[in-house]
Short mmCIF file of C-alpha atoms in Angstrom, two decimals:
data_model
loop_
_atom_site.label_atom_id
_atom_site.label_comp_id
_atom_site.label_asym_id
_atom_site.label_seq_id
_atom_site.Cartn_x
_atom_site.Cartn_y
_atom_site.Cartn_z
CA UNK A 1346 0.00 0.00 0.00
CA UNK A 1347 1.21 3.51 -0.79
CA UNK A 1348 1.76 5.69 2.27
CA UNK A 1349 0.08 9.00 1.43
CA UNK A 1350 1.28 10.58 4.65
CA UNK A 1351 3.65 13.06 3.00
CA UNK A 1352 1.86 13.74 -0.28
CA UNK A 1353 4.02 15.54 -2.84
CA UNK A 1354 5.09 14.82 -6.41
CA UNK A 1355 3.30 11.94 -8.09
CA UNK A 1356 0.13 12.06 -5.98
CA UNK A 1357 -2.91 11.00 -8.00
CA UNK A 1358 -6.37 10.34 -6.58
CA UNK A 1359 -10.11 10.63 -7.06
CA UNK A 1360 -12.11 11.96 -4.13
CA UNK A 1361 -15.90 12.03 -3.91
CA UNK A 1362 -17.61 14.25 -1.34
CA UNK A 1363 -21.03 13.10 -0.16
CA UNK A 1364 -23.87 15.62 -0.62
CA UNK A 1365 -25.16 16.62 2.80
CA UNK A 1366 -26.23 19.77 4.63
CA UNK A 1367 -24.72 20.27 8.10
CA UNK A 1368 -25.94 22.75 10.72
CA UNK A 1369 -23.66 23.09 13.78
CA UNK A 1370 -24.86 25.31 16.64
CA UNK A 1371 -25.25 24.73 20.36
CA UNK A 1372 -28.59 25.27 22.13
CA UNK A 1373 -30.47 25.75 18.86
CA UNK A 1374 -31.46 22.23 17.81
CA UNK A 1375 -35.26 22.59 17.99
CA UNK A 1376 -35.42 25.50 15.56
CA UNK A 1377 -32.89 24.00 13.18
CA UNK A 1378 -34.60 20.61 13.07
CA UNK A 1379 -37.93 22.26 12.22
CA UNK A 1380 -36.18 24.33 9.53
CA UNK A 1381 -34.52 21.27 7.98
CA UNK A 1382 -37.80 19.35 7.88
CA UNK A 1383 -39.47 22.36 6.24
CA UNK A 1384 -36.66 22.59 3.66
CA UNK A 1385 -37.63 19.08 2.57
CA UNK A 1386 -41.29 20.19 2.26
CA UNK A 1387 -42.14 17.38 4.68
CA UNK A 1388 -45.25 17.47 6.86
CA UNK A 1389 -45.52 13.92 8.25
CA UNK A 1390 -42.32 13.22 10.19
CA UNK A 1391 -41.48 10.01 12.02
CA UNK A 1392 -39.25 10.68 15.01
CA UNK A 1393 -37.01 7.80 16.10
CA UNK A 1394 -35.66 8.24 19.62
CA UNK A 1395 -35.29 5.84 22.53
CA UNK A 1396 -37.46 6.17 25.62
CA UNK A 1397 -34.29 7.08 27.53
CA UNK A 1398 -33.79 10.04 25.18
CA UNK A 1399 -37.35 11.29 25.47
CA UNK A 1400 -36.40 14.35 27.52
CA UNK A 1401 -33.95 15.42 24.81
CA UNK A 1402 -36.37 14.64 22.00
CA UNK A 1403 -39.52 16.31 23.37
CA UNK A 1404 -38.49 19.95 22.73
CA UNK A 1405 -37.44 19.04 19.19
CA UNK A 1406 -40.66 17.15 18.50
CA UNK A 1407 -42.72 20.06 19.85
CA UNK A 1408 -41.33 22.26 17.08
CA UNK A 1409 -42.39 19.83 14.32
CA UNK A 1410 -45.70 19.15 12.59
CA UNK A 1411 -47.66 16.29 14.17
CA UNK A 1412 -45.05 13.55 14.41
CA UNK A 1413 -45.20 9.79 14.78
CA UNK A 1414 -42.96 8.65 17.65
CA UNK A 1415 -41.05 5.38 17.50
CA UNK A 1416 -38.80 4.24 20.35
CA UNK A 1417 -37.90 0.61 19.63
CA UNK A 1418 -34.16 0.96 19.07
CA UNK A 1419 -31.79 -1.99 19.48
CA UNK A 1420 -28.01 -2.09 19.18
CA UNK A 1421 -26.64 -3.40 15.83
CA UNK A 1422 -30.14 -2.99 14.24
CA UNK A 1423 -31.64 -6.51 14.16
CA UNK A 1424 -33.59 -7.12 10.96
CA UNK A 1425 -36.89 -7.73 12.76
CA UNK A 1426 -36.58 -4.39 14.59
CA UNK A 1427 -35.89 -2.67 11.28
CA UNK A 1428 -38.92 -4.29 9.69
CA UNK A 1429 -41.24 -3.09 12.46
CA UNK A 1430 -39.97 0.46 12.06
CA UNK A 1431 -40.58 0.27 8.31
CA UNK A 1432 -44.14 -0.88 8.95
CA UNK A 1433 -44.76 2.11 11.22
CA UNK A 1434 -43.48 4.48 8.53
CA UNK A 1435 -45.72 2.86 5.93
CA UNK A 1436 -48.80 2.81 8.17
CA UNK A 1437 -48.55 6.54 8.86
CA UNK A 1438 -47.53 7.57 5.34
CA UNK A 1439 -44.40 9.21 6.70
CA UNK A 1440 -42.49 11.61 4.43
CA UNK A 1441 -39.33 12.22 6.52
CA UNK A 1442 -37.49 10.37 9.28
CA UNK A 1443 -35.97 12.39 12.12
CA UNK A 1444 -33.45 10.42 14.19
CA UNK A 1445 -32.51 11.78 17.63
CA UNK A 1446 -29.87 9.67 19.32
CA UNK A 1447 -26.67 7.70 18.87
CA UNK A 1448 -25.44 5.25 16.28
CA UNK A 1449 -28.16 2.66 16.88
CA UNK A 1450 -30.90 5.26 16.42
CA UNK A 1451 -29.31 6.63 13.26
CA UNK A 1452 -28.80 3.06 12.08
CA UNK A 1453 -32.49 2.29 12.46
CA UNK A 1454 -33.42 5.43 10.51
CA UNK A 1455 -31.04 4.27 7.78
CA UNK A 1456 -32.71 0.86 7.71
CA UNK A 1457 -36.04 2.57 7.09
CA UNK A 1458 -34.56 4.79 4.38
CA UNK A 1459 -32.86 1.83 2.71
CA UNK A 1460 -36.15 0.27 1.65
CA UNK A 1461 -38.44 3.32 1.52
CA UNK A 1462 -36.18 6.03 0.12
CA UNK A 1463 -37.41 8.44 2.80
CA UNK A 1464 -35.08 11.36 3.61
CA UNK A 1465 -33.45 11.53 7.04
CA UNK A 1466 -32.76 14.51 9.27
CA UNK A 1467 -30.26 13.28 11.86
CA UNK A 1468 -29.70 14.79 15.30
CA UNK A 1469 -26.75 13.02 16.98
CA UNK A 1470 -26.58 12.72 20.77
CA UNK A 1471 -23.30 10.76 20.81
CA UNK A 1472 -20.06 10.96 18.83
CA UNK A 1473 -20.84 7.85 16.74
CA UNK A 1474 -20.58 9.55 13.34
CA UNK A 1475 -23.08 7.35 11.50
CA UNK A 1476 -25.04 10.44 10.54
CA UNK A 1477 -22.30 11.57 8.13
CA UNK A 1478 -21.91 8.29 6.24
CA UNK A 1479 -23.83 6.38 3.58
CA UNK A 1480 -23.09 3.07 5.35
CA UNK A 1481 -25.90 0.91 6.72
CA UNK A 1482 -25.73 -2.16 8.95
CA UNK A 1483 -28.20 -4.90 9.88
CA UNK A 1484 -27.78 -7.94 12.10
CA UNK A 1485 -29.46 -11.32 11.74
CA UNK A 1486 -28.53 -14.66 13.25
CA UNK A 1487 -25.36 -13.35 14.86
CA UNK A 1488 -24.03 -11.94 11.61
CA UNK A 1489 -23.76 -8.21 10.93
CA UNK A 1490 -24.06 -7.19 7.30
CA UNK A 1491 -23.03 -3.73 6.16
CA UNK A 1492 -23.37 -1.96 2.86
CA UNK A 1493 -23.19 1.40 1.12
CA UNK A 1494 -26.23 3.09 -0.38
CA UNK A 1495 -26.90 6.73 -1.23
CA UNK A 1496 -30.46 6.43 0.11
CA UNK A 1497 -29.27 6.09 3.72
CA UNK A 1498 -27.14 9.23 3.84
CA UNK A 1499 -29.07 11.78 5.94
CA UNK A 1500 -30.04 14.84 3.90
CA UNK A 1501 -29.34 17.10 6.86
CA UNK A 1502 -27.47 16.78 10.15
CA UNK A 1503 -28.19 19.08 13.07
CA UNK A 1504 -25.28 19.12 15.51
CA UNK A 1505 -26.01 20.64 18.92
CA UNK A 1506 -23.36 19.96 21.54
CA UNK A 1507 -25.77 20.87 24.34
CA UNK A 1508 -27.67 17.65 23.59
CA UNK A 1509 -24.57 15.72 24.68
CA UNK A 1510 -24.16 17.37 28.08
CA UNK A 1511 -26.19 14.58 29.70
CA UNK A 1512 -24.16 11.81 28.02
CA UNK A 1513 -22.32 10.12 30.93
CA UNK A 1514 -18.56 10.56 30.93
CA UNK A 1515 -17.69 6.84 30.47
CA UNK A 1516 -20.01 6.61 27.46
CA UNK A 1517 -18.70 9.93 26.14
CA UNK A 1518 -15.17 8.51 26.30
CA UNK A 1519 -16.10 5.28 24.54
CA UNK A 1520 -18.08 7.13 21.87
CA UNK A 1521 -15.29 9.66 21.35
CA UNK A 1522 -12.72 6.90 20.95
CA UNK A 1523 -15.03 5.22 18.46
CA UNK A 1524 -14.85 8.48 16.48
CA UNK A 1525 -11.07 8.44 16.84
CA UNK A 1526 -11.09 4.93 15.37
CA UNK A 1527 -12.78 6.38 12.27
CA UNK A 1528 -9.84 8.76 11.94
CA UNK A 1529 -7.17 6.12 12.41
CA UNK A 1530 -8.82 3.60 10.10
CA UNK A 1531 -9.22 6.33 7.46
CA UNK A 1532 -5.43 6.80 7.28
CA UNK A 1533 -5.08 3.48 5.41
CA UNK A 1534 -8.57 2.27 4.49
CA UNK A 1535 -9.30 0.75 1.05
CA UNK A 1536 -10.20 4.02 -0.74
CA UNK A 1537 -7.95 6.41 1.22
CA UNK A 1538 -6.82 9.62 -0.46
CA UNK A 1539 -5.04 12.77 0.78
CA UNK A 1540 -8.34 14.57 1.45
CA UNK A 1541 -9.46 11.75 3.74
CA UNK A 1542 -6.15 11.88 5.56
CA UNK A 1543 -6.34 15.65 6.02
CA UNK A 1544 -9.81 15.31 7.54
CA UNK A 1545 -8.67 12.41 9.72
CA UNK A 1546 -5.60 14.22 11.04
CA UNK A 1547 -7.65 17.29 11.99
CA UNK A 1548 -10.22 14.95 13.56
CA UNK A 1549 -7.49 13.35 15.69
CA UNK A 1550 -6.33 16.78 16.83
CA UNK A 1551 -9.85 17.91 17.76
CA UNK A 1552 -10.78 14.67 19.54
CA UNK A 1553 -7.52 14.45 21.46
CA UNK A 1554 -8.10 17.99 22.74
CA UNK A 1555 -11.85 17.77 23.29
CA UNK A 1556 -12.21 14.44 25.07
CA UNK A 1557 -10.01 15.30 28.08
CA UNK A 1558 -12.04 18.50 28.45
CA UNK A 1559 -15.26 16.46 28.50
CA UNK A 1560 -13.81 14.32 31.27
CA UNK A 1561 -12.53 17.34 33.20
CA UNK A 1562 -15.72 19.39 32.87
CA UNK A 1563 -18.67 17.25 31.69
CA UNK A 1564 -21.07 20.21 31.71
CA UNK A 1565 -18.70 22.48 29.78
CA UNK A 1566 -19.87 23.17 26.25
CA UNK A 1567 -16.42 23.88 24.76
CA UNK A 1568 -15.10 20.33 25.19
CA UNK A 1569 -18.33 18.87 23.87
CA UNK A 1570 -18.23 21.12 20.79
CA UNK A 1571 -14.60 20.27 20.02
CA UNK A 1572 -15.28 16.55 20.38
CA UNK A 1573 -18.44 16.72 18.26
CA UNK A 1574 -16.56 18.66 15.57
CA UNK A 1575 -13.83 16.02 15.56
CA UNK A 1576 -16.39 13.22 15.37
CA UNK A 1577 -17.96 14.81 12.30
CA UNK A 1578 -14.60 15.12 10.52
CA UNK A 1579 -13.84 11.51 11.43
CA UNK A 1580 -17.09 10.30 9.94
CA UNK A 1581 -16.63 12.26 6.70
CA UNK A 1582 -13.14 10.80 6.29
CA UNK A 1583 -14.42 7.29 7.03
CA UNK A 1584 -17.34 7.61 4.60
CA UNK A 1585 -14.89 8.34 1.79
CA UNK A 1586 -11.97 6.10 2.76
CA UNK A 1587 -14.06 3.03 3.55
CA UNK A 1588 -13.93 0.36 6.20
CA UNK A 1589 -10.43 -0.73 7.19
CA UNK A 1590 -9.18 -3.58 9.35
CA UNK A 1591 -10.26 -2.00 12.62
CA UNK A 1592 -13.89 -1.77 11.57
CA UNK A 1593 -13.90 -5.23 10.03
CA UNK A 1594 -12.77 -6.63 13.39
CA UNK A 1595 -15.31 -4.66 15.40
CA UNK A 1596 -18.22 -5.48 13.10
CA UNK A 1597 -17.44 -9.18 13.44
CA UNK A 1598 -17.23 -8.96 17.23
CA UNK A 1599 -20.39 -6.88 17.50
CA UNK A 1600 -22.43 -9.07 15.20
CA UNK A 1601 -21.27 -12.45 16.51
CA UNK A 1602 -21.15 -11.68 20.23
CA UNK A 1603 -23.41 -8.63 20.63
CA UNK A 1604 -20.63 -6.58 22.19
CA UNK A 1605 -21.34 -2.88 22.83
CA UNK A 1606 -20.35 -0.91 19.75
CA UNK A 1607 -18.46 2.09 21.14
CA UNK A 1608 -16.62 0.19 23.89
CA UNK A 1609 -15.50 -2.49 21.43
CA UNK A 1610 -14.01 0.13 19.11
CA UNK A 1611 -12.35 1.89 22.05
CA UNK A 1612 -10.66 -1.32 23.20
CA UNK A 1613 -9.53 -2.64 19.81
CA UNK A 1614 -8.12 0.64 18.43
CA UNK A 1615 -4.59 0.66 19.92
CA UNK A 1616 -3.94 -2.93 18.84
CA UNK A 1617 -4.80 -2.25 15.19
CA UNK A 1618 -2.76 0.96 15.29
CA UNK A 1619 0.23 -0.94 16.68
CA UNK A 1620 -0.08 -3.55 13.94
CA UNK A 1621 -0.37 -1.15 11.01
CA UNK A 1622 1.57 2.01 11.77
CA UNK A 1623 5.09 0.54 11.26
CA UNK A 1624 4.14 -0.12 7.63
CA UNK A 1625 3.06 3.49 6.97
CA UNK A 1626 5.61 5.65 8.85
CA UNK A 1627 4.70 8.94 7.16
CA UNK A 1628 1.06 8.53 8.17
CA UNK A 1629 2.25 7.61 11.63
CA UNK A 1630 4.22 10.86 11.86
CA UNK A 1631 1.19 12.91 10.88
CA UNK A 1632 -0.94 11.19 13.52
CA UNK A 1633 1.80 11.68 16.13
CA UNK A 1634 1.86 15.40 15.38
CA UNK A 1635 -1.93 15.58 15.72
CA UNK A 1636 -1.69 13.90 19.12
CA UNK A 1637 1.24 16.13 20.07
CA UNK A 1638 3.37 13.07 20.81
CA UNK A 1639 6.57 11.39 19.69
CA UNK A 1640 4.65 8.56 18.05
CA UNK A 1641 1.05 7.81 17.12
CA UNK A 1642 0.81 4.89 19.55
CA UNK A 1643 2.30 6.92 22.38
CA UNK A 1644 -0.18 9.72 21.70
CA UNK A 1645 -3.14 7.37 21.64
CA UNK A 1646 -2.09 5.56 24.79
CA UNK A 1647 -1.48 8.82 26.62
CA UNK A 1648 -4.96 10.01 25.63
CA UNK A 1649 -6.48 6.72 26.74
CA UNK A 1650 -4.86 7.08 30.15
CA UNK A 1651 -6.11 10.65 30.54
CA UNK A 1652 -9.72 9.69 29.82
CA UNK A 1653 -9.76 6.26 31.55
CA UNK A 1654 -10.57 4.41 28.33
CA UNK A 1655 -12.15 0.93 28.19
CA UNK A 1656 -9.32 -1.58 28.36
CA UNK A 1657 -10.33 -5.20 27.71
CA UNK A 1658 -12.91 -7.03 25.61
CA UNK A 1659 -13.45 -9.55 28.39
CA UNK A 1660 -15.00 -6.71 30.40
CA UNK A 1661 -17.78 -6.47 27.80
CA UNK A 1662 -18.73 -10.12 27.42
CA UNK A 1663 -16.20 -11.66 25.02
CA UNK A 1664 -14.99 -15.06 26.24
CA UNK A 1665 -11.51 -16.33 25.53
CA UNK A 1666 -13.06 -19.38 23.88
CA UNK A 1667 -14.77 -17.04 21.37
CA UNK A 1668 -11.46 -15.86 19.92
CA UNK A 1669 -10.72 -18.68 17.41
CA UNK A 1670 -14.12 -18.31 15.71
CA UNK A 1671 -13.68 -14.54 15.63
CA UNK A 1672 -10.27 -14.97 13.97
CA UNK A 1673 -11.83 -17.12 11.24
CA UNK A 1674 -14.59 -14.57 10.60
CA UNK A 1675 -12.23 -11.58 10.53
CA UNK A 1676 -9.75 -13.30 8.21
CA UNK A 1677 -12.55 -13.65 5.66
CA UNK A 1678 -13.17 -9.89 5.80
CA UNK A 1679 -9.65 -8.40 5.91
CA UNK A 1680 -9.22 -5.58 3.36
CA UNK A 1681 -6.77 -6.67 0.65
CA UNK A 1682 -4.65 -3.51 0.97
CA UNK A 1683 -4.19 -3.46 4.75
CA UNK A 1684 -0.72 -1.91 5.36
CA UNK A 1685 0.61 -4.89 7.34
CA UNK A 1686 -0.21 -8.36 6.02
CA UNK A 1687 -2.74 -10.02 8.34
CA UNK A 1688 -2.06 -13.63 9.29
CA UNK A 1689 -3.88 -15.99 11.58
CA UNK A 1690 -1.01 -15.66 14.04
CA UNK A 1691 -0.82 -11.87 14.28
CA UNK A 1692 -4.61 -11.52 14.24
CA UNK A 1693 -5.06 -14.03 17.05
CA UNK A 1694 -2.34 -12.29 19.04
CA UNK A 1695 -4.09 -8.95 18.48
CA UNK A 1696 -7.44 -10.28 19.67
CA UNK A 1697 -5.96 -12.03 22.70
CA UNK A 1698 -4.22 -8.84 23.78
CA UNK A 1699 -7.44 -6.89 23.26
CA UNK A 1700 -9.33 -9.53 25.21
CA UNK A 1701 -7.16 -9.26 28.32
CA UNK A 1702 -6.05 -5.62 27.93
CA UNK A 1703 -2.39 -6.44 27.32
CA UNK A 1704 0.14 -4.03 25.88
CA UNK A 1705 -0.29 -3.35 22.15
CA UNK A 1706 2.84 -4.37 20.23
#
C-alpha cells in the first residue's frame, strides 16, 4: 500500500464528497430541526428516539408538525426491529425520518430509508458519526451485514453539543474513541486519499483535545463542541476512505457476540494501530503530530490514560473461547490492501491482547 502521509510529487487520486447539509450550533437544535424538515417540504415526520432520550427529543418534536414517535431501538439494528420500524413508517404515510440519538438510532433510521427512500434529518446525541456516512448495517442470526447506499445518507445533520451534556462521561469517552477509530482507520482504508487523511488528522487533533475536556468538565460546552466537531470530521473521512481492518474486526465482534459498539471500538483501536503504523511511517508521523506526541501509539495511549478508556474485551462479554471463531470470521473480511499483512497468528495475538487488555505491540 502507498503511504500518502507526506503527499508531494506523483500524488494522484479521485475523491468524492457526499452531498449533505450540516448545521452546527449549540442550544439551537429545535429551531434548526424544524427548519430542515421544512426545507424538505415534509409534513408527516417520524421521530425515532429511545425512551431514555425522550427528555432530549420532546423539545425538538414540539417544534415539528404532528409527528409519529417510534422508540424501539436496538443495538446493531436486528432485521426484525428494522422491519417493524418500516411498517410504522408505511402505516402513517411518513415523508421524513428524524433520528434523535446515537449510532443505533441513526442506524435504524437508515434501515427505514434503505427500503423506503425516505429522507433523514439526523440529530446526533453521541459521537458515533453514522449520521455523516452512507453506510448501513443490519444484524441477523449473529451476523452483521453492512453496505453502502446513497439512500441512507441523511439529507441534513443538526449538531447541537448541548444535547450531549447529559451523556455520561464513560459513554462519552467510549463514543469519542469510536470516532477516533474512524480517523485512524481512514489513514489506510481501502479508498484512502489525501483529502481523507487531512480530515482524519484534523479529527485526531480535535478529539484528542476535546475528550479530556469532556472528562474534566462534563457540563462544559467547549469540550463537547470540540469533540463533536472532531467526530464529524472523522465520519466524513471514514465515509470516503471506507472500512479498514479495525472496523472489520469490530463489526465481526459486535455481530457475533453482541458486544457494545463504542466500547468495542475503544478497546480494539490501539492494537490495530500498533499492527499497522510501522508499515506506513509517514502517516504515523502525521498522527503523532496531531496527538502532540513522539509517536502515534504513544499519543493514543497517553490520551487513553487521561480519559480512563475501556481496556479489555473480556470486560464487555467476550470469552476467551470465542477468539478462534472470531479470527476465522475476521480473516474472511480483511481488506486486501491493509498496510501490514494479516495472518492468523498476528490476528489471534491482536485479539488475545485486546481480550485481556495487554500491551499493544
